[in-house]
mmCIF file of C-alpha atoms in Angstrom:
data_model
loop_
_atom_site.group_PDB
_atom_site.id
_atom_site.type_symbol
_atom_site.label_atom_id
_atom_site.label_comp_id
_atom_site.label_asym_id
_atom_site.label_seq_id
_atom_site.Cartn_x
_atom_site.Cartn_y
_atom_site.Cartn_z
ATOM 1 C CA UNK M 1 -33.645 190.519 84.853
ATOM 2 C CA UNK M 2 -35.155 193.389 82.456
ATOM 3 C CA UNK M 3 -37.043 194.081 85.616
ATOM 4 C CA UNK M 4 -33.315 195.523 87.047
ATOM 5 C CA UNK M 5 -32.711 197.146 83.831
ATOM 6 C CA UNK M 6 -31.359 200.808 83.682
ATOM 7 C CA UNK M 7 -29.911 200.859 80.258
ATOM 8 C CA UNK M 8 -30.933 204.590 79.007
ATOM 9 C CA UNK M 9 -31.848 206.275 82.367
ATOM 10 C CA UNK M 10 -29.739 209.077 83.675
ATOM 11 C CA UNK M 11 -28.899 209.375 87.351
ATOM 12 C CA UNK M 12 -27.739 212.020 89.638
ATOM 13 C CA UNK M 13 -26.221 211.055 93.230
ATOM 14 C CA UNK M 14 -24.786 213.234 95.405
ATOM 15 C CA UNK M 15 -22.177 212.727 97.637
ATOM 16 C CA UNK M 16 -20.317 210.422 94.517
ATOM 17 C CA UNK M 17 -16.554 210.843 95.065
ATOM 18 C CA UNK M 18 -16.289 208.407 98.044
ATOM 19 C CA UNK M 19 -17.848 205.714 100.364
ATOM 20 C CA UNK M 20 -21.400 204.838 99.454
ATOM 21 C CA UNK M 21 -22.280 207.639 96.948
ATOM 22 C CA UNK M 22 -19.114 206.105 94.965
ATOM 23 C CA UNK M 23 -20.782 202.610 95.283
ATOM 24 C CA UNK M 24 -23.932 203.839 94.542
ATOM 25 C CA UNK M 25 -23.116 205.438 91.245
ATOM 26 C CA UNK M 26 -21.315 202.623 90.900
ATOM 27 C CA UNK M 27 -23.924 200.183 91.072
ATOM 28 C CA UNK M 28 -26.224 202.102 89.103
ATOM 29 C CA UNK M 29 -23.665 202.078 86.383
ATOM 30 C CA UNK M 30 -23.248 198.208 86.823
ATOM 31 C CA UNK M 31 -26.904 197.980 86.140
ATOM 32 C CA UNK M 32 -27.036 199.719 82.867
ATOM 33 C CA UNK M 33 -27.284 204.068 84.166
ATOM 34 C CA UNK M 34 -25.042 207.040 82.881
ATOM 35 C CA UNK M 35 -25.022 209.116 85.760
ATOM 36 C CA UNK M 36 -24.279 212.457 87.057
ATOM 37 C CA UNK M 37 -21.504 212.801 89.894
ATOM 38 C CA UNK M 38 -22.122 215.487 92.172
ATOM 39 C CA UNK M 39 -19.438 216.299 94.436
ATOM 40 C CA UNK M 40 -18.341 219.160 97.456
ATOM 41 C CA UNK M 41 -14.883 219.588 97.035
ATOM 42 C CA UNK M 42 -13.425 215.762 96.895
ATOM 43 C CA UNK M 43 -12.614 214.966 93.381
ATOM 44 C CA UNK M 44 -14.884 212.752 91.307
ATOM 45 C CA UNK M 45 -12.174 211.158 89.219
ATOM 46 C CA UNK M 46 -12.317 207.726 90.511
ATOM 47 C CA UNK M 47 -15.817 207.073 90.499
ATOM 48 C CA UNK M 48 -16.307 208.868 87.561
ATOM 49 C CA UNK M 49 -13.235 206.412 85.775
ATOM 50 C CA UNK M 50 -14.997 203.585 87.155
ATOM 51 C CA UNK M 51 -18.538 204.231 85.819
ATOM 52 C CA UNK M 52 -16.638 204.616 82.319
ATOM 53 C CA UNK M 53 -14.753 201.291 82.394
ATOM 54 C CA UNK M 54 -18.408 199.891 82.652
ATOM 55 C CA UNK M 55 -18.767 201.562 79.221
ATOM 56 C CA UNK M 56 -21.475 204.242 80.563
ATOM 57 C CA UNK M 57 -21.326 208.000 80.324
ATOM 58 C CA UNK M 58 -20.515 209.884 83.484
ATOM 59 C CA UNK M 59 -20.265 213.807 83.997
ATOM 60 C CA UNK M 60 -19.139 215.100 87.159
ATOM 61 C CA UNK M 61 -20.431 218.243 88.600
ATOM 62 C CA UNK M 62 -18.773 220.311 91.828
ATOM 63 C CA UNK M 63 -21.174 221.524 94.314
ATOM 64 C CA UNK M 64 -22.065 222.657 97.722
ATOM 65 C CA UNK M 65 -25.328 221.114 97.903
ATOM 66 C CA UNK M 66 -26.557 223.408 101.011
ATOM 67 C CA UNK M 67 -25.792 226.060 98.207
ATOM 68 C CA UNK M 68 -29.736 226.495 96.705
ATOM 69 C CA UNK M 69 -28.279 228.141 93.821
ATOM 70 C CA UNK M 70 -26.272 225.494 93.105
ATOM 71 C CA UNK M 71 -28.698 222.591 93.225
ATOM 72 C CA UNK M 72 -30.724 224.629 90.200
ATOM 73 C CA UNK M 73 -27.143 224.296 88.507
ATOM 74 C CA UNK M 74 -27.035 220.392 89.420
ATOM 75 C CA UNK M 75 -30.588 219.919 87.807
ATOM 76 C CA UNK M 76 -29.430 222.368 84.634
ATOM 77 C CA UNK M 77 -26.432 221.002 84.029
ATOM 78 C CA UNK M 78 -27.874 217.361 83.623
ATOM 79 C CA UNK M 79 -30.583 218.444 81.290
ATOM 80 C CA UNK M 80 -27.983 220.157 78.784
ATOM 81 C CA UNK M 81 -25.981 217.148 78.785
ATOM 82 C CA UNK M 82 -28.009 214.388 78.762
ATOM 83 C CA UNK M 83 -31.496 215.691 78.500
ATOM 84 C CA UNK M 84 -33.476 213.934 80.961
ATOM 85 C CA UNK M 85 -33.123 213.152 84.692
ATOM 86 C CA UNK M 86 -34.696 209.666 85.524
ATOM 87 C CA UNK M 87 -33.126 208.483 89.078
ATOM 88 C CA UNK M 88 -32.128 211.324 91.768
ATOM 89 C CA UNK M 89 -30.043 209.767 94.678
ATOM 90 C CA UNK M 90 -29.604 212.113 97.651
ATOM 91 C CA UNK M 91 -26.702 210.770 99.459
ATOM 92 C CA UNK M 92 -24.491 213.814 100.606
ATOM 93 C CA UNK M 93 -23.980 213.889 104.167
ATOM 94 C CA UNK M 94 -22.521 215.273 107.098
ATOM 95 C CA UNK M 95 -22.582 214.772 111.203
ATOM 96 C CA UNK M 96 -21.261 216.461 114.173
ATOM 97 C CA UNK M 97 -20.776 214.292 117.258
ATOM 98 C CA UNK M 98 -21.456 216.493 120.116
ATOM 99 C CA UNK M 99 -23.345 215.935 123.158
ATOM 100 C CA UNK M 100 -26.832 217.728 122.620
ATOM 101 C CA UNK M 101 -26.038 220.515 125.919
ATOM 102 C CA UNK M 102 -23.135 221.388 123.896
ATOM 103 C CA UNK M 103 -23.956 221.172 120.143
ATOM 104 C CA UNK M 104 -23.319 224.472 118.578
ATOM 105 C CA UNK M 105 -25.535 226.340 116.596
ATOM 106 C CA UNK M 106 -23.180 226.002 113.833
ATOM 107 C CA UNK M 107 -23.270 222.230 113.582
ATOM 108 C CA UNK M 108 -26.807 222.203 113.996
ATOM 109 C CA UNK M 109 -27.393 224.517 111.132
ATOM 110 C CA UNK M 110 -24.561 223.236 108.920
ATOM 111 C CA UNK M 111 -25.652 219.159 109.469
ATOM 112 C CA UNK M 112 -29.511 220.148 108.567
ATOM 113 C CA UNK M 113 -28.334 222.376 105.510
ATOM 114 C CA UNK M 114 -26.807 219.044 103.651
ATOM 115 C CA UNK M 115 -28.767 216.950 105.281
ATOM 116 C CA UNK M 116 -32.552 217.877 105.283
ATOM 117 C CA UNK M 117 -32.618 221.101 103.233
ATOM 118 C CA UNK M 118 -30.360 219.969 99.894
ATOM 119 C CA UNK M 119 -32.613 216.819 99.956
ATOM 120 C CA UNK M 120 -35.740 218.718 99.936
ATOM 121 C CA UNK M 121 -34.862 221.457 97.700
ATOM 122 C CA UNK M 122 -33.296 218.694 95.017
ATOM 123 C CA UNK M 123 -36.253 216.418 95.054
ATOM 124 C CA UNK M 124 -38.315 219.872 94.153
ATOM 125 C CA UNK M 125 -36.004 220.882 91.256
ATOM 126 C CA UNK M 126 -35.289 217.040 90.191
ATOM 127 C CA UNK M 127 -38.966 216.284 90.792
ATOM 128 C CA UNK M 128 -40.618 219.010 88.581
ATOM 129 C CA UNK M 129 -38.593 217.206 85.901
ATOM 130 C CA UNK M 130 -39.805 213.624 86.168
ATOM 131 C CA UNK M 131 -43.255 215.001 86.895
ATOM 132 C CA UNK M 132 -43.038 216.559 83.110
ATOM 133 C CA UNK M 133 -42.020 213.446 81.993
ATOM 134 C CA UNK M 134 -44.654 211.195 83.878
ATOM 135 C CA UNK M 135 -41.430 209.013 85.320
ATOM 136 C CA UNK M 136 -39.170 209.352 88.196
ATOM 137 C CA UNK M 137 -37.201 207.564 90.848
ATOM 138 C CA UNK M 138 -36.171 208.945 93.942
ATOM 139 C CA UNK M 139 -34.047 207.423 96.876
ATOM 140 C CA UNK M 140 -32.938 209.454 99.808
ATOM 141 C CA UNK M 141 -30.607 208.361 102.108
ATOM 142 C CA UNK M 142 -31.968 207.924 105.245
ATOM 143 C CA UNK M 143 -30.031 206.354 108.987
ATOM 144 C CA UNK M 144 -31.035 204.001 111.515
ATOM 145 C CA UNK M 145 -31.315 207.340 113.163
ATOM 146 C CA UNK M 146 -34.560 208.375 111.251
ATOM 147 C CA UNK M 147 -36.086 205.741 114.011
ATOM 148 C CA UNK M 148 -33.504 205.797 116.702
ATOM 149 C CA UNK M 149 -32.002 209.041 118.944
ATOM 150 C CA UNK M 150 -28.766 207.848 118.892
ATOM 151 C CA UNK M 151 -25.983 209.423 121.106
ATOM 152 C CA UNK M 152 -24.477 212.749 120.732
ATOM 153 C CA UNK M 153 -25.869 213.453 117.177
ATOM 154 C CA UNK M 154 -29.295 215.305 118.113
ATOM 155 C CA UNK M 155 -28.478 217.284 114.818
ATOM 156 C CA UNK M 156 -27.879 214.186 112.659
ATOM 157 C CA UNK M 157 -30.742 212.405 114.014
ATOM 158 C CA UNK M 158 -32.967 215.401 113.312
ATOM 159 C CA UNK M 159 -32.030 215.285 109.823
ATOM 160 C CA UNK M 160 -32.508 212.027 109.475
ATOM 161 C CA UNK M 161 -36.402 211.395 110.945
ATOM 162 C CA UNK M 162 -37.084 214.110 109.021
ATOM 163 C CA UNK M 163 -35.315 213.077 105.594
ATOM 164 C CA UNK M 164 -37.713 209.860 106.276
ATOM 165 C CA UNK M 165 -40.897 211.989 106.590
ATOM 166 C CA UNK M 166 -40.117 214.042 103.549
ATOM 167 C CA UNK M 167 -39.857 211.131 101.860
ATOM 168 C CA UNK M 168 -43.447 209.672 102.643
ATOM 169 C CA UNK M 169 -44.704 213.314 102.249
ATOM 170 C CA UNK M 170 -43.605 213.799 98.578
ATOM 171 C CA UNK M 171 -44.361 210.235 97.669
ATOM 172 C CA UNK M 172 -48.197 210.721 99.186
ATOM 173 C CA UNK M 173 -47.752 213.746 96.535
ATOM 174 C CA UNK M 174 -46.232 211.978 93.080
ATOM 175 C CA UNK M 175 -46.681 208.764 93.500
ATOM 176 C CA UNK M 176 -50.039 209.088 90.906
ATOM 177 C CA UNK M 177 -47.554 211.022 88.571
ATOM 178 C CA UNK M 178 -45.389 207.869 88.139
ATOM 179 C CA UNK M 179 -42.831 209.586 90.432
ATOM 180 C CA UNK M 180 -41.306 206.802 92.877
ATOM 181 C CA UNK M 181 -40.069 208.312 96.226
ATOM 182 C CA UNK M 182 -38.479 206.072 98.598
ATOM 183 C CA UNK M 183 -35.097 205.699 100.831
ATOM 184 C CA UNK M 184 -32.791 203.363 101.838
ATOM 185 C CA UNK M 185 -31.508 203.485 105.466
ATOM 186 C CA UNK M 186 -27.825 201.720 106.121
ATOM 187 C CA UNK M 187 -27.203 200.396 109.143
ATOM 188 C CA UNK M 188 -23.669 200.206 110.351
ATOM 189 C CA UNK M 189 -21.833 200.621 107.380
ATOM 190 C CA UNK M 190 -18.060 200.951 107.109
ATOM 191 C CA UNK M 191 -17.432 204.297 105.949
ATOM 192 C CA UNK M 192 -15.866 207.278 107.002
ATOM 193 C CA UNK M 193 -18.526 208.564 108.752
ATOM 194 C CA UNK M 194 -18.315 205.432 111.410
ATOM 195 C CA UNK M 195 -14.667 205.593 111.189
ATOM 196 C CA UNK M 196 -14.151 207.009 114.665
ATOM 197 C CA UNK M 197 -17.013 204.148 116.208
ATOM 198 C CA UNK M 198 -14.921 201.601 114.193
ATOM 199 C CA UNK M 199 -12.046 202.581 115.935
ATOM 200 C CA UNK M 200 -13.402 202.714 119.333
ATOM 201 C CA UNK M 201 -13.142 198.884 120.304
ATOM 202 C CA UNK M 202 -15.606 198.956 123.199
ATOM 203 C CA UNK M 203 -18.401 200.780 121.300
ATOM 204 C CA UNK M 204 -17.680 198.655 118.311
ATOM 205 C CA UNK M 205 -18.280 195.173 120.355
ATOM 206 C CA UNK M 206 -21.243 196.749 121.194
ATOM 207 C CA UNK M 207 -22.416 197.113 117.725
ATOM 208 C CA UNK M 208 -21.026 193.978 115.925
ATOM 209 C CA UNK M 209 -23.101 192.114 119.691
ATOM 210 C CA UNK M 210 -26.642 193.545 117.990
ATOM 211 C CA UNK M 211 -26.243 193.336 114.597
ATOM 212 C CA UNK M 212 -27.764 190.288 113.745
ATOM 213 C CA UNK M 213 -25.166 189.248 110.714
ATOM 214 C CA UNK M 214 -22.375 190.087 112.439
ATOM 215 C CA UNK M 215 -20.536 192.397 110.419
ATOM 216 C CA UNK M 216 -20.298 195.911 109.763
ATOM 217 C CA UNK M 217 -21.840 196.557 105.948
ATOM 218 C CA UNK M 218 -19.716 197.249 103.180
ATOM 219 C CA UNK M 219 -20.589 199.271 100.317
ATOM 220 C CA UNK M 220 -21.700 196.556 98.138
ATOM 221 C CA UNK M 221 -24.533 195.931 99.989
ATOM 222 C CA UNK M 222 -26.384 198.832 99.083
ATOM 223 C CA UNK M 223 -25.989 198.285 95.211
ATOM 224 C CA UNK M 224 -28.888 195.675 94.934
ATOM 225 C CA UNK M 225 -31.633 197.511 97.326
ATOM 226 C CA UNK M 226 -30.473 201.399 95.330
ATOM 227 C CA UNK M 227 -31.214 199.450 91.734
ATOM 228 C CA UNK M 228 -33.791 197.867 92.872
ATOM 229 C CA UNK M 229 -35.459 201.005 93.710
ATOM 230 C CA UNK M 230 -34.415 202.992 90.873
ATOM 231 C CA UNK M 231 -35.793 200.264 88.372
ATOM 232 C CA UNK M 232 -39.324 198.523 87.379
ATOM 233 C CA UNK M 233 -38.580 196.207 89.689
ATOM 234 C CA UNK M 234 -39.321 198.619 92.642
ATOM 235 C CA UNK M 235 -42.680 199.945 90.281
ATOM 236 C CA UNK M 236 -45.241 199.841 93.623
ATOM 237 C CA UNK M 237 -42.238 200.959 95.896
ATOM 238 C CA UNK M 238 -43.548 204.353 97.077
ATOM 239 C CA UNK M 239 -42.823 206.489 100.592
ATOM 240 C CA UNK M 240 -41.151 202.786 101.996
ATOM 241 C CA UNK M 241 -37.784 203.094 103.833
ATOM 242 C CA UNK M 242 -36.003 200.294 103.273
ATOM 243 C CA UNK M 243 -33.567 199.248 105.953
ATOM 244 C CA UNK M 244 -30.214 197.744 105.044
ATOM 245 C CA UNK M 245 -28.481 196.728 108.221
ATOM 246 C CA UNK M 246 -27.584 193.298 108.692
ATOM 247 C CA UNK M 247 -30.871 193.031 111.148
ATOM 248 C CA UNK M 248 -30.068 195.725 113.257
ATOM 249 C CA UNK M 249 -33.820 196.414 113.517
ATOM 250 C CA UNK M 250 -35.140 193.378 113.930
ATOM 251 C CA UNK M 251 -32.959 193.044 117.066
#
């Protein structure tokens, strides 16, 4: 199990005070990380209580990640306090559920800002960091939308194929400087951002009728695949998007 290790290794995730980023941090806690809790406005209290009572170090940080500026202060403000950055997890988030022939520029601008442009911009920052220090592991969050259109979401699913191609672009790049890029995509999850399909009982037949296990995911079954990934366990892991969705694909 030293494979799974993370005992000493600092991690930053975004998106930390809720839903997955809370049981991502969470996870990587469980598994031995101190780690870095970034969030926009929701308060980072309970993860950041959580990650304690496993007896690591957590420091939260408030940020609008389509902020530039601020992702520099993300990157800074783990260095001072714990020196190194060794795991970045981009899981901040947003979608807009408009049909495409109405989406407004707004939406499409504010969804690719968090989605795409943070992600980019913090692997850059994060990245020049692990590249200094010959180490690195990187998971971005990607969607069953970075291989599907979905419905209603053109700017989500934008984001998403594109957060997917960054990812095998900048692992083509640091992969030979011991930099691991990779991301996990979630299938149906139960979160608040498929609160509104959870609630719809007709779409939601639909979804639990093609998902091979039969359930919606839970936060908990990302913990595994995001440690796997951010440890020597996931060594040869590089530009792979993992898919964690019950068999949705496979369908």
């Amino acid at each position: 199990m030293k494979l799974f290790d993370l005992t000493g290794r600092t991690a930053v995730v975004t998106g930390a005070g809720r839903g997955l980023g809370q049981g991502l941090a969470v996870g990587l806690a469980e598994a031995g990380a101190d780690v870095v809790l970034v969030t926009n406005g929701s308060s980072a209290e309970e993860t950041k209580a959580q990650v304690e009572a496993l007896g690591r170090r957590a420091h939260a940080i408030q940020a609008d990640v389509s902020d530039e500026s601020k992702l520099e202060e993300i990157v800074r403000g783990t260095l001072d306090r714990f020196g190194r950055i060794d795991i970045l997890v981009n899981n901040a988030g947003i979608i807009r559920r408009t049909p495409a022939a109405e989406h407004s520029s707004k939406d499409w601008h504010d969804v690719l800002d968090v989605n795409l442009n943070s992600v980019y911009f913090l692997c850059q920052l994060a990245g020049r960091e692990m590249i200094k220090q010959g180490s690195g592991k990187i998971i971005n969050i990607a969607s069953m939308l970075s291989f599907q259109g979905g419905i209603n979401v053109p700017g989500y699913t934008a984001s998403k194929h594109a957060v997917a191609g960054l990812t095998k672009a900048l692992a083509n790049e640091w992969a030979g400087k011991g930099v691991n890029v990779n991301a996990i995509a979630p299938g149906y999850m139960a979160t608040d951002n498929t609160e509104a399909l959870r609630n719809d009982p007709n779409r939601s037949q639909q979804i639990l009728e093609r998902i091979p296990a039969g359930r919606w995911g839970t936060i908990d079954d990302m913990k595994g695949p995001a440690v796997f990934l951010a440890s020597e366990a996931g060594a040869y892991m590089n530009g792979h998007i993992l898919c964690v969705d019950g068999g949705w694909m496979a369908r």
